[in-house]
CSV table of C-alpha atoms in Angstrom, one decimal:
chain,number,residue,atom,x,y,z
A,259,MET,CA,-23.5,32.5,-24.7
A,260,LYS,CA,-27.2,31.8,-25.4
A,261,THR,CA,-29.7,30.6,-22.8
A,262,TYR,CA,-33.1,28.9,-23.3
A,263,GLU,CA,-36.1,31.2,-23.8
A,264,LYS,CA,-38.1,29.8,-20.9
A,265,TYR,CA,-37.2,28.1,-17.6
A,266,LYS,CA,-39.3,26.4,-14.9
A,267,PRO,CA,-38.7,25.3,-11.3
A,268,SER,CA,-37.5,21.7,-11.4
A,269,GLY,CA,-39.2,21.1,-8.0
A,270,VAL,CA,-35.8,19.9,-6.6
A,271,GLU,CA,-34.0,22.6,-4.6
A,272,TRP,CA,-30.4,21.5,-5.5
A,273,ILE,CA,-31.2,21.4,-9.2
A,274,GLY,CA,-33.0,24.7,-9.4
A,275,ASP,CA,-34.6,26.0,-12.6
A,276,ILE,CA,-34.4,23.9,-15.8
A,277,PRO,CA,-35.5,24.6,-19.4
A,278,GLU,CA,-39.3,24.5,-19.6
A,279,HIS,CA,-39.4,21.4,-21.9
A,280,TRP,CA,-37.1,19.3,-19.8
A,281,GLU,CA,-38.3,16.6,-17.3
A,282,VAL,CA,-37.1,15.5,-13.9
A,283,LYS,CA,-37.2,11.9,-12.6
A,284,LYS,CA,-35.3,9.8,-10.1
A,285,LEU,CA,-32.2,8.1,-11.6
A,286,LYS,CA,-33.7,4.6,-11.1
A,287,PHE,CA,-36.5,5.4,-13.6
A,288,THR,CA,-34.0,6.3,-16.3
A,289,SER,CA,-31.3,3.8,-15.8
A,290,GLU,CA,-30.3,0.4,-14.5
A,291,ILE,CA,-27.9,0.5,-11.5
A,292,ASN,CA,-25.5,-2.4,-10.9
A,293,SER,CA,-27.6,-4.8,-13.1
A,294,SER,CA,-24.8,-7.2,-14.0
A,295,THR,CA,-22.6,-8.8,-11.4
A,296,LEU,CA,-20.3,-11.8,-11.4
A,297,PRO,CA,-21.3,-14.5,-8.9
A,298,GLU,CA,-19.0,-15.4,-6.1
A,299,LYS,CA,-18.5,-18.9,-7.5
A,300,PHE,CA,-17.5,-18.3,-11.1
A,301,LYS,CA,-15.1,-19.9,-13.6
A,302,ARG,CA,-11.7,-19.7,-11.9
A,303,ASP,CA,-9.9,-19.5,-15.2
A,304,PHE,CA,-12.0,-16.6,-16.5
A,305,GLU,CA,-9.7,-13.7,-17.4
A,306,ILE,CA,-10.9,-10.2,-16.6
A,307,LYS,CA,-9.8,-6.7,-17.2
A,308,TYR,CA,-10.2,-4.9,-13.9
A,309,ILE,CA,-11.0,-1.2,-13.1
A,310,ASP,CA,-10.3,-0.1,-9.5
A,311,ILE,CA,-11.0,3.3,-8.0
A,312,SER,CA,-7.4,4.3,-8.5
A,313,SER,CA,-7.7,3.5,-12.3
A,314,VAL,CA,-10.0,6.6,-12.8
A,315,ASN,CA,-8.7,10.1,-12.6
A,316,SER,CA,-10.6,13.3,-11.8
A,317,ASN,CA,-10.8,14.1,-15.5
A,318,GLY,CA,-13.2,11.3,-16.1
A,319,GLU,CA,-10.6,9.0,-17.7
A,320,ILE,CA,-9.7,5.4,-17.1
A,321,THR,CA,-5.9,5.5,-16.9
A,322,GLN,CA,-5.3,1.8,-16.7
A,323,THR,CA,-6.8,-1.7,-16.3
A,324,THR,CA,-5.1,-4.7,-14.8
A,325,ASP,CA,-5.5,-8.3,-16.0
A,326,HIS,CA,-6.4,-11.1,-13.6
A,327,TRP,CA,-7.7,-14.6,-13.5
A,328,PHE,CA,-11.0,-14.6,-11.7
A,329,SER,CA,-9.5,-16.9,-9.0
A,330,GLU,CA,-6.8,-14.4,-8.3
A,331,ALA,CA,-8.7,-11.2,-8.7
A,332,PRO,CA,-9.6,-8.9,-5.8
A,333,SER,CA,-12.7,-9.9,-4.0
A,334,ARG,CA,-14.4,-6.6,-5.0
A,335,ALA,CA,-13.9,-7.3,-8.8
A,336,ARG,CA,-17.5,-8.1,-9.5
A,337,ARG,CA,-19.4,-5.4,-11.4
A,338,ILE,CA,-19.8,-6.2,-15.2
A,339,VAL,CA,-19.5,-3.1,-17.4
A,340,GLN,CA,-20.1,-2.5,-21.1
A,341,VAL,CA,-19.9,0.2,-23.7
A,342,GLY,CA,-22.1,3.1,-22.9
A,343,ASP,CA,-22.1,2.6,-19.1
A,344,THR,CA,-21.1,5.3,-16.7
A,345,ILE,CA,-19.2,4.2,-13.5
A,346,ILE,CA,-19.5,6.4,-10.4
A,347,SER,CA,-17.3,5.9,-7.4
A,348,THR,CA,-19.4,5.3,-4.3
A,349,VAL,CA,-16.4,5.6,-1.9
A,350,ARG,CA,-14.4,8.7,-1.3
A,351,THR,CA,-16.9,10.4,-3.6
A,352,TYR,CA,-15.1,13.8,-3.4
A,353,LEU,CA,-12.3,12.3,-5.6
A,354,LYS,CA,-14.7,12.6,-8.6
A,355,ALA,CA,-13.8,9.1,-9.9
A,356,ILE,CA,-16.4,9.0,-12.6
A,357,ALA,CA,-15.8,7.5,-16.1
A,358,PHE,CA,-17.6,6.7,-19.3
A,359,ILE,CA,-17.0,3.3,-20.9
A,360,GLU,CA,-16.3,4.4,-24.4
A,361,SER,CA,-14.5,1.4,-25.9
A,362,GLU,CA,-15.3,-2.3,-26.2
A,363,PHE,CA,-13.2,-4.4,-23.9
A,364,GLU,CA,-13.7,-8.1,-23.5
A,365,ASN,CA,-14.6,-9.2,-19.9
A,366,LEU,CA,-14.3,-5.7,-18.4
A,367,ILE,CA,-15.1,-5.7,-14.7
A,368,CYS,CA,-15.0,-2.9,-12.2
A,369,SER,CA,-14.8,-2.7,-8.4
A,370,THR,CA,-17.9,-2.9,-6.2
A,371,GLY,CA,-16.7,0.5,-5.1
A,372,PHE,CA,-18.4,1.8,-8.3
A,373,ALA,CA,-22.0,2.1,-9.1
A,374,VAL,CA,-22.5,1.1,-12.8
A,375,VAL,CA,-25.2,3.2,-14.4
A,376,ARG,CA,-26.7,1.8,-17.7
A,377,PRO,CA,-29.2,4.2,-19.3
A,378,ASN,CA,-32.5,3.1,-20.7
A,379,ASP,CA,-34.3,4.9,-23.6
A,380,CYS,CA,-34.6,8.1,-21.5
A,381,TYR,CA,-30.9,8.9,-22.1
A,382,PHE,CA,-28.2,9.2,-24.7
A,383,ASP,CA,-25.4,7.4,-22.9
A,384,LYS,CA,-22.7,10.1,-23.2
A,385,PHE,CA,-25.1,12.8,-22.0
A,386,LEU,CA,-25.8,10.8,-18.9
A,387,PHE,CA,-22.0,10.6,-18.3
A,388,TYR,CA,-21.7,14.4,-18.5
A,389,LEU,CA,-24.7,14.8,-16.2
A,390,CYS,CA,-23.1,12.5,-13.6
A,391,TYR,CA,-19.8,14.2,-14.0
A,392,SER,CA,-21.3,17.7,-13.5
A,393,ASP,CA,-20.7,19.5,-10.2
A,394,PHE,CA,-24.4,19.6,-9.5
A,395,PHE,CA,-24.6,15.8,-9.5
A,396,ILE,CA,-21.3,15.2,-7.7
A,397,GLN,CA,-22.1,17.7,-4.9
A,398,ARG,CA,-25.4,15.8,-4.4
A,399,VAL,CA,-23.6,12.5,-4.2
A,400,VAL,CA,-21.1,14.0,-1.7
A,401,SER,CA,-23.9,15.4,0.4
A,402,LEU,CA,-25.6,12.0,0.7
A,403,SER,CA,-22.3,10.2,1.5
A,404,LYS,CA,-21.8,8.9,5.1
A,405,GLY,CA,-18.5,8.9,7.0
A,406,VAL,CA,-15.7,11.4,7.6
A,407,SER,CA,-12.4,9.8,6.7
A,408,TYR,CA,-13.8,7.4,4.2
A,409,PRO,CA,-17.2,8.8,3.0
A,410,ALA,CA,-19.3,6.5,1.0
A,411,ILE,CA,-22.8,6.4,-0.6
A,412,ASP,CA,-25.1,3.5,-0.8
A,413,SER,CA,-26.3,2.4,-4.3
A,414,GLU,CA,-29.9,2.8,-3.2
A,415,ASP,CA,-29.3,6.5,-2.4
A,416,ILE,CA,-27.8,7.0,-5.9
A,417,LYS,CA,-30.9,5.4,-7.4
A,418,ASN,CA,-33.1,8.0,-5.7
A,419,ILE,CA,-31.2,11.0,-6.8
A,420,PHE,CA,-33.3,13.3,-9.0
A,421,VAL,CA,-31.9,13.9,-12.5
A,422,TRP,CA,-33.0,16.2,-15.4
A,423,ILE,CA,-34.0,14.8,-18.8
A,424,PRO,CA,-33.8,16.9,-22.0
A,425,PRO,CA,-35.2,15.5,-25.3
A,426,LEU,CA,-32.9,12.8,-26.8
A,427,GLU,CA,-32.0,14.9,-29.8
A,428,GLU,CA,-30.9,17.7,-27.5
A,429,GLN,CA,-29.0,15.4,-25.3
A,430,THR,CA,-27.0,14.1,-28.3
A,431,ALA,CA,-26.2,17.7,-29.4
A,432,ILE,CA,-25.1,18.7,-25.9
A,433,ALA,CA,-22.9,15.6,-25.6
A,434,ASP,CA,-21.3,16.3,-29.0
A,435,TYR,CA,-20.6,19.9,-28.1
A,436,LEU,CA,-19.0,18.9,-24.8
A,437,ASP,CA,-16.9,16.2,-26.5
A,438,GLU,CA,-15.6,18.8,-28.9
A,439,LYS,CA,-15.0,21.5,-26.3
A,440,THR,CA,-13.4,19.3,-23.6
A,441,ALA,CA,-11.1,17.8,-26.3
A,442,GLU,CA,-9.9,21.3,-27.2
A,443,ILE,CA,-9.4,22.2,-23.5
A,444,ASP,CA,-7.6,18.9,-22.8
A,445,GLU,CA,-5.3,19.5,-25.7
A,446,LEU,CA,-4.5,22.9,-24.4
A,447,ILE,CA,-3.8,21.5,-20.9
A,448,ALA,CA,-1.6,18.8,-22.4
A,449,LYS,CA,0.5,21.4,-24.2
A,450,LYS,CA,1.0,23.4,-21.1
A,451,GLU,CA,1.9,20.3,-19.1
A,452,ARG,CA,4.5,19.4,-21.8
A,453,LEU,CA,5.9,22.9,-21.5
A,454,ILE,CA,6.3,22.4,-17.8
A,455,GLU,CA,8.2,19.2,-18.4
A,456,LEU,CA,10.5,21.0,-20.8
A,457,LEU,CA,11.2,23.7,-18.3
A,458,LYS,CA,11.9,21.1,-15.6
A,459,GLU,CA,14.4,19.4,-18.0
A,460,GLU,CA,16.0,22.8,-18.6
A,461,ARG,CA,16.2,23.4,-14.8
A,462,THR,CA,17.9,20.0,-14.3
A,463,ALA,CA,20.3,20.7,-17.1
A,464,ILE,CA,21.3,24.1,-15.7
A,465,ILE,CA,22.0,22.6,-12.3
A,466,ASN,CA,23.9,19.6,-13.7
A,467,GLN,CA,26.1,21.8,-15.9
A,468,ALA,CA,26.9,24.2,-13.0
A,469,VAL,CA,27.8,21.6,-10.4
A,470,THR,CA,29.9,19.5,-12.8
A,471,ARG,CA,31.6,22.1,-15.0
A,472,GLY,CA,31.1,25.4,-13.2
A,473,ILE,CA,29.8,28.5,-14.9
A,474,ASN,CA,32.8,29.5,-16.9
A,475,PRO,CA,32.3,28.1,-20.4
A,476,ASN,CA,36.0,28.4,-21.3
A,477,VAL,CA,37.4,26.6,-18.3
A,478,LYS,CA,39.9,23.8,-18.9
A,479,LEU,CA,38.8,20.3,-18.0
A,480,LYS,CA,40.5,17.2,-16.7
A,481,PRO,CA,39.3,13.6,-16.2
A,482,SER,CA,37.9,13.2,-12.7
A,483,GLY,CA,38.5,9.4,-12.8
A,484,ILE,CA,35.0,8.9,-11.5
A,485,ASP,CA,32.3,7.6,-13.8
A,486,TRP,CA,29.5,9.8,-12.4
A,487,LEU,CA,31.6,13.0,-12.3
A,488,GLY,CA,33.2,12.8,-15.7
A,489,ASP,CA,35.4,15.6,-16.8
A,490,ILE,CA,35.7,18.5,-14.3
A,491,PRO,CA,37.4,21.9,-14.2
A,492,GLU,CA,41.2,21.5,-14.0
A,493,HIS,CA,41.4,23.4,-10.7
A,494,TRP,CA,38.6,21.4,-8.9
A,495,GLU,CA,39.3,18.6,-6.5
A,496,VAL,CA,37.5,15.3,-5.9
A,497,LYS,CA,37.0,14.2,-2.3
A,498,LYS,CA,35.1,11.6,-0.3
A,499,LEU,CA,32.0,12.9,1.4
A,500,LYS,CA,33.5,12.1,4.9
A,501,PHE,CA,36.1,14.8,4.3
A,502,ILE,CA,33.4,17.3,3.2
A,503,ALA,CA,30.7,16.7,5.8
A,504,ASP,CA,30.0,15.2,9.2
A,505,ILE,CA,27.4,12.5,8.7
A,506,PHE,CA,24.7,11.8,11.4
A,507,GLY,CA,22.2,9.0,11.5
A,508,GLY,CA,18.7,9.2,13.0
A,509,SER,CA,16.7,7.2,15.4
A,510,THR,CA,13.1,6.6,16.7
A,511,PRO,CA,12.1,7.1,20.3
A,512,SER,CA,10.1,4.2,21.8
A,513,THR,CA,6.5,4.5,20.4
A,514,SER,CA,5.1,3.0,23.5
A,515,ASN,CA,6.3,5.9,25.7
A,516,GLU,CA,3.8,8.8,25.4
A,517,GLU,CA,6.3,11.2,27.1
A,518,PHE,CA,8.6,11.0,24.0
A,519,TRP,CA,5.9,12.2,21.5
A,520,ASP,CA,3.9,15.3,20.6
A,521,GLY,CA,6.6,17.7,21.7
A,522,GLU,CA,8.1,20.7,19.9
A,523,ILE,CA,11.2,19.1,18.2
A,524,THR,CA,10.8,18.5,14.5
A,525,TRP,CA,11.5,14.8,13.7
A,526,ILE,CA,11.9,14.2,10.0
A,527,THR,CA,11.2,11.0,8.2
A,528,PRO,CA,11.6,10.0,4.5
A,529,ALA,CA,7.8,10.5,4.2
A,530,ASP,CA,8.2,14.1,5.3
A,531,VAL,CA,11.0,14.7,2.8
A,532,SER,CA,8.9,13.2,-0.1
A,533,LYS,CA,6.2,15.8,0.5
A,534,VAL,CA,8.5,18.8,0.1
A,535,LYS,CA,8.2,20.7,-3.2
A,536,GLY,CA,10.9,23.3,-2.7
A,537,ASN,CA,14.5,23.0,-1.4
A,538,TYR,CA,13.7,23.5,2.3
A,539,ILE,CA,11.8,21.5,4.9
A,540,PHE,CA,10.2,23.4,7.9
A,541,ASP,CA,8.0,20.9,9.6
A,542,SER,CA,7.3,17.2,10.2
A,543,GLN,CA,4.2,15.1,10.6
A,544,ARG,CA,5.3,14.0,14.0
A,545,LYS,CA,7.3,15.7,16.7
A,546,ILE,CA,9.2,14.5,19.7
A,547,THR,CA,9.9,15.8,23.1
A,548,LYS,CA,13.3,16.6,24.7
A,549,GLU,CA,13.0,13.4,26.6
A,550,GLY,CA,12.4,11.5,23.4
A,551,LEU,CA,15.5,13.1,21.9
A,552,LYS,CA,17.6,12.0,24.8
A,553,SER,CA,16.2,8.5,24.8
A,554,CYS,CA,17.6,7.5,21.4
A,555,ALA,CA,20.5,8.1,19.0
A,556,THR,CA,18.9,10.9,17.0
A,557,LYS,CA,20.6,14.4,17.2
A,558,LEU,CA,19.3,17.9,17.3
A,559,LEU,CA,20.9,19.6,14.3
A,560,ASP,CA,20.9,23.1,12.9
A,561,GLU,CA,19.1,24.6,10.0
A,562,GLY,CA,21.1,24.6,6.7
A,563,THR,CA,21.9,20.9,7.2
A,564,ILE,CA,21.4,18.6,4.2
A,565,ILE,CA,18.9,15.8,4.9
A,566,LEU,CA,19.3,12.7,2.6
A,567,THR,CA,16.9,9.8,2.6
A,568,THR,CA,18.8,6.5,2.7
A,569,ARG,CA,15.9,4.1,2.6
A,570,ALA,CA,12.3,4.1,1.2
A,571,PRO,CA,13.5,5.6,-1.1
A,572,ILE,CA,17.2,6.4,-1.4
A,573,GLY,CA,18.3,9.8,-2.6
A,574,ASN,CA,15.5,12.3,-1.8
A,575,LEU,CA,17.1,15.5,-0.5
A,576,VAL,CA,16.1,18.7,1.4
A,577,LEU,CA,17.8,21.5,3.3
A,578,ALA,CA,16.7,22.0,6.9
A,579,GLY,CA,14.8,25.3,7.4
A,580,VAL,CA,14.6,24.7,11.2
A,581,LYS,CA,16.4,22.9,14.0
A,582,PHE,CA,15.5,19.2,13.6
A,583,SER,CA,16.1,15.5,14.3
A,584,THR,CA,15.4,12.5,12.0
A,585,ASN,CA,14.5,8.9,12.1
A,586,GLN,CA,16.8,6.1,10.9
A,587,GLY,CA,15.6,6.5,7.3
A,588,CYS,CA,17.6,9.7,6.9
A,589,LYS,CA,21.2,10.8,7.1
A,590,SER,CA,22.1,14.4,7.9
A,591,LEU,CA,25.1,16.0,6.3
A,592,VAL,CA,26.7,19.0,8.2
A,593,ILE,CA,29.1,20.6,5.8
A,594,LYS,CA,32.5,21.2,7.5
A,595,SER,CA,33.9,23.7,5.0
A,596,GLY,CA,32.0,24.9,2.0
A,597,ILE,CA,28.6,26.0,0.9
A,598,PRO,CA,25.8,23.6,1.9
A,599,ASN,CA,23.6,24.6,-1.0
A,600,PHE,CA,26.3,23.7,-3.5
A,601,TYR,CA,26.5,20.2,-2.2
A,602,PHE,CA,22.8,20.0,-2.0
A,603,TYR,CA,22.5,20.8,-5.7
A,604,GLN,CA,25.4,18.4,-6.6
A,605,ILE,CA,24.1,15.4,-4.6
A,606,GLY,CA,20.6,16.1,-5.9
A,607,GLN,CA,21.9,15.3,-9.4
A,608,LEU,CA,23.3,12.0,-8.3
A,609,LYS,CA,20.1,10.2,-7.0
A,610,GLU,CA,20.4,7.3,-9.4
A,611,VAL,CA,24.1,6.8,-8.5
A,612,LEU,CA,23.3,6.8,-4.8
A,613,GLN,CA,20.5,4.3,-5.4
A,614,ALA,CA,23.0,2.0,-7.2
A,615,PHE,CA,25.0,1.9,-3.9
A,616,GLY,CA,22.0,0.6,-1.9
A,617,THR,CA,22.1,-2.9,-0.5
A,618,GLY,CA,19.5,-5.2,1.0
A,619,THR,CA,16.9,-7.7,0.1
A,620,THR,CA,13.6,-6.6,1.7
A,621,PHE,CA,14.3,-3.0,0.8
A,622,LYS,CA,17.4,-1.1,-0.4
A,623,GLU,CA,19.4,1.0,2.1
A,624,LEU,CA,22.4,3.2,1.7
A,625,SER,CA,24.9,2.5,4.4
A,626,THR,CA,26.9,5.1,6.3
A,627,ASP,CA,30.1,3.6,5.0
A,628,SER,CA,29.0,3.8,1.4
A,629,LEU,CA,27.9,7.4,2.0
A,630,LYS,CA,31.2,8.4,3.7
A,631,ASN,CA,33.2,7.1,0.7
A,632,PHE,CA,31.0,8.7,-1.9
A,633,LEU,CA,33.0,11.0,-4.2
A,634,LEU,CA,32.0,14.6,-5.0
A,635,ASN,CA,33.4,17.6,-6.8
A,636,VAL,CA,35.0,20.3,-4.6
A,637,PRO,CA,35.4,23.7,-6.2
A,638,PRO,CA,37.0,26.6,-4.3
A,639,ILE,CA,34.6,28.0,-1.8
A,640,GLU,CA,34.2,31.4,-3.6
A,641,GLU,CA,33.4,29.5,-6.8
A,642,GLN,CA,30.8,27.4,-4.8
A,643,LYS,CA,29.1,30.7,-3.8
A,644,GLU,CA,29.1,31.9,-7.4
A,645,ILE,CA,27.7,28.6,-8.7
A,646,VAL,CA,24.9,28.6,-6.1
A,647,GLU,CA,24.0,32.3,-6.9
A,648,PHE,CA,23.9,31.4,-10.6
A,649,ILE,CA,21.8,28.3,-10.1
A,650,GLU,CA,19.3,30.1,-7.8
A,651,SER,CA,19.0,33.0,-10.2
A,652,LYS,CA,18.2,30.8,-13.1
A,653,THR,CA,16.0,28.3,-11.3
A,654,ASN,CA,14.0,31.0,-9.6
A,655,GLU,CA,13.1,32.3,-13.1
A,656,ILE,CA,12.1,28.9,-14.3
A,657,ASP,CA,10.2,28.1,-11.1
A,658,SER,CA,8.3,31.4,-11.4
A,659,THR,CA,7.4,30.5,-15.0
A,660,ILE,CA,6.3,27.0,-14.0
A,661,ALA,CA,4.1,28.4,-11.2
A,662,LYS,CA,2.4,30.8,-13.7
A,663,ILE,CA,1.7,27.9,-16.1
A,664,GLU,CA,0.4,25.7,-13.3
A,665,LYS,CA,-2.0,28.5,-12.3
A,666,GLU,CA,-3.1,28.8,-15.9
A,667,ILE,CA,-3.8,25.0,-16.0
A,668,GLU,CA,-5.7,25.2,-12.8
A,669,LEU,CA,-7.9,28.0,-14.2
A,670,VAL,CA,-8.5,26.1,-17.5
A,671,LYS,CA,-9.5,23.0,-15.5
A,672,GLU,CA,-11.9,25.1,-13.5
A,673,TYR,CA,-13.3,26.5,-16.8
A,674,ARG,CA,-13.7,22.9,-18.1
A,675,THR,CA,-15.6,21.8,-15.0
A,676,ALA,CA,-17.9,24.9,-15.1
A,677,LEU,CA,-18.6,24.6,-18.8
A,678,ILE,CA,-19.7,21.0,-18.4
A,679,SER,CA,-22.0,21.9,-15.5
A,680,GLU,CA,-23.5,24.9,-17.2
A,681,VAL,CA,-24.2,23.2,-20.5
A,682,VAL,CA,-25.4,19.9,-19.2
A,683,THR,CA,-27.9,21.6,-16.8
A,684,GLY,CA,-29.3,23.9,-19.4
A,685,LYS,CA,-27.9,27.1,-18.0
A,686,ILE,CA,-26.2,27.6,-21.4
A,687,LYS,CA,-27.9,26.6,-24.7
A,688,VAL,CA,-25.7,25.1,-27.4
A,689,CYS,CA,-28.2,23.7,-29.8
């Protein structure tokens, strides 16, 4: 790709060289920052569309707005935004929550956690967005942020950041080029993400077919008599879970006793289960001591046990890859006779059914009695082994393909970020 004929030092170390005919100024001399704010005492029945930090993704897109009466809106809903503004998150700046206000919305308000940048006649508005979205600018914002767990930058510090200024005609050409190229890249990413969705649907269908009908396409079927099981192979049985597995609850040692915590025993909670991407769990956020284990009703169980979340939420499932204990939000299923992985795959297909058995008002919970009486398919053990081998062979292929596509998406996103930074800073000439 082409570069400019001549470059010059910008005079700002982190910016480096810029095309010879470009200028450098502080942002406050090119734009208004937070110029329009709703007063604390405003019309209570004024309806706003609100943008919070969580409304903006790392791709520079506003994914949602929420409607509020001003009297009921969050106290931070104060910054007035309009078409052509760029909003920059001033908290957790590493999240890259930066967006361009492209469309006209009536009464659009953003959080005070954003800096609203409104360009003057120095800038074409979309070019300024790409400048603020570039890695060069973001890294500068991050470097000026204060705090470790919740880093933030003051609006005054943003105002004093140096920025580069091409001629307006050139800014427009650069913005148009990046609009076109990022749209092409985003379309490619969307296609790859859709392919991943289709592969996941195929994966689910393979597992569901195998655990409900087996892997012999010519097998004779019979009604199971159970809505969620449907027709099953003629030689399969249906049994209550209590006859298939021993079911163990969990518990929590006293949190006020330090001797019970920070030990070596893995202590699994629903939050730990929700973070697992594969079939197996090997670690937990918190661990307990032997004294902690003895102090409450939780048990130390062996690897290969099925761990099922029975509250917050119901139905998440993993296999233990280590010896472990759990809190009361999980039930552990130790298979008496059969292949744990078969029942892991079968129960994994019945999450919505399990959730329907949950009871409670504050939050739904699946009781031990409901779980004990839950009905499952029971093929002969040899067939269970064959089914598990078939499922794992097929799903390993699909998972491998998904991993490759996810890597491709990651690389394309990196290219998108690099392209924006290189073009908007003049390292690459596009006009």
